[in-house]
Coordinates of C-alpha atoms in Angstrom, one line a residue:
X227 CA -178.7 136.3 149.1
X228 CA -175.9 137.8 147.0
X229 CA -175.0 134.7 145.5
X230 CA -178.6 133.7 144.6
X231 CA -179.4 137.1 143.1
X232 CA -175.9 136.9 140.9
X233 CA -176.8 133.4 140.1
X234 CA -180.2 134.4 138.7
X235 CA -178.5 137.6 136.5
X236 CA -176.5 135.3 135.1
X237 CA -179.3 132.8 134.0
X238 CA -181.6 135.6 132.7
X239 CA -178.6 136.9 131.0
X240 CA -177.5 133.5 129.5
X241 CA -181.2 132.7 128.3
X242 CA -181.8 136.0 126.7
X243 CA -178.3 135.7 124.8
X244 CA -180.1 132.4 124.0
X245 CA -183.3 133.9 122.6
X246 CA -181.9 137.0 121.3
X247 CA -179.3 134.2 119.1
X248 CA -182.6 132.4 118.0
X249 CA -184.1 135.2 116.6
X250 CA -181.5 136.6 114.9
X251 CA -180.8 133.2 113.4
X252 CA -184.2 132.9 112.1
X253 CA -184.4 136.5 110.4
X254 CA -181.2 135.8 108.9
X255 CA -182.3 132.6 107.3
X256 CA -185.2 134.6 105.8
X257 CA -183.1 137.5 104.7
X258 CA -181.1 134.5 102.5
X259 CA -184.3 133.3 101.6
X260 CA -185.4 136.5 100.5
X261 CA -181.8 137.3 98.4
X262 CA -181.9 133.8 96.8
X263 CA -185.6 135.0 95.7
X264 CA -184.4 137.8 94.4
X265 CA -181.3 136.5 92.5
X266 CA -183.1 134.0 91.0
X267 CA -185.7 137.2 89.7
X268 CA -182.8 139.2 88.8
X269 CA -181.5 136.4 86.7
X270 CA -184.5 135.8 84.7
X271 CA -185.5 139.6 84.2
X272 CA -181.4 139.6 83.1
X273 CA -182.4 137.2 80.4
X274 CA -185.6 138.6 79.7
X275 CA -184.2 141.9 79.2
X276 CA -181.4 140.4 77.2
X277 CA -184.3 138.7 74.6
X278 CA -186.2 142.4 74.4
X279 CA -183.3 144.0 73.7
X280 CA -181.7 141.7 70.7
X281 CA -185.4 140.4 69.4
X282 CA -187.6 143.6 69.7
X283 CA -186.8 145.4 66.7
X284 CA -187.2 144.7 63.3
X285 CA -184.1 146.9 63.0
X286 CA -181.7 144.6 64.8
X287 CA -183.3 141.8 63.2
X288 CA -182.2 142.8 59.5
X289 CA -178.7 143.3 61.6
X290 CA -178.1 140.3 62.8
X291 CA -179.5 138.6 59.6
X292 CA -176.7 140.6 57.5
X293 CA -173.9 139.3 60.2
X294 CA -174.8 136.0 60.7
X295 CA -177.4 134.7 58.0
X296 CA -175.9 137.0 54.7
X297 CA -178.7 135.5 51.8
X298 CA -179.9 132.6 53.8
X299 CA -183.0 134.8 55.0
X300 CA -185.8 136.1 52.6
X301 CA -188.0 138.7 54.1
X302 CA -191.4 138.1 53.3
X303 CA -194.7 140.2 53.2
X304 CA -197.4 139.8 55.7
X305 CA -200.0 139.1 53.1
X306 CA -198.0 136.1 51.9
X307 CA -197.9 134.3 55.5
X308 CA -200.9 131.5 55.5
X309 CA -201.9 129.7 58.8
X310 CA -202.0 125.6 58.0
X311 CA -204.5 124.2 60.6
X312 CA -204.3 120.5 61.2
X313 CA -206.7 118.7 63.1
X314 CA -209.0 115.5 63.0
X315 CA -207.1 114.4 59.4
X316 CA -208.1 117.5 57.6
X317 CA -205.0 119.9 56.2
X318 CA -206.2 123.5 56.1
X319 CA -204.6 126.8 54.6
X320 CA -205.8 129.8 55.8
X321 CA -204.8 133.5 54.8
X322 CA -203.4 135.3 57.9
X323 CA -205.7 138.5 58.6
X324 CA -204.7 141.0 60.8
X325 CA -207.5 142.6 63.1
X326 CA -208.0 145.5 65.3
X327 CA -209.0 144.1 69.1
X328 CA -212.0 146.5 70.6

């Protein structure tokens, strides 16, 4: 009787070692998941954040031009920007208009 009843505590002890394994494999393969998710977002808003910062401003704009461009650039005024529309063969030139969205 002993030996049965030590026999069976070690089986219930080796299977739920077994299960208990299992499931801790399985959350851990979704906690990677779930990091590699985030990574991957981190990167991106990292690059994102990096575009906003250097191409928000008109400021840094005229910066960078002065740095890298010198008299290569010519700013121009918003009235003088036309919109060229080409479709079905016809060539189109349209003045840009600014408008207020409701």
């Amino acid at each position: 009787m002993k030996k049965l009843l030590l026999a069976l505590t070690i089986i219930i002890l080796v299977l739920t070692t077994a299960i208990i394994k299992n499931t801790t494999k399985k959350i851990e393969d979704k906690i990677f998941a779930y990091k590699e998710s985030v990574r991957l977002l981190k990167s991106d808003l990292e690059n994102i954040q990096l575009e906003y910062d250097y191409l928000s401003s008109a400021e840094k704009l005229l910066e960078y031009q002065s740095l890298y461009f010198e008299d290569q650039l010519v700013q121009k005024r918003i009235e003088d920007i036309k919109i060229y529309n080409i479709s079905k063969n016809v060539n189109k030139s349209e003045d840009y208009k600014i408008t207020k969205e409701k």
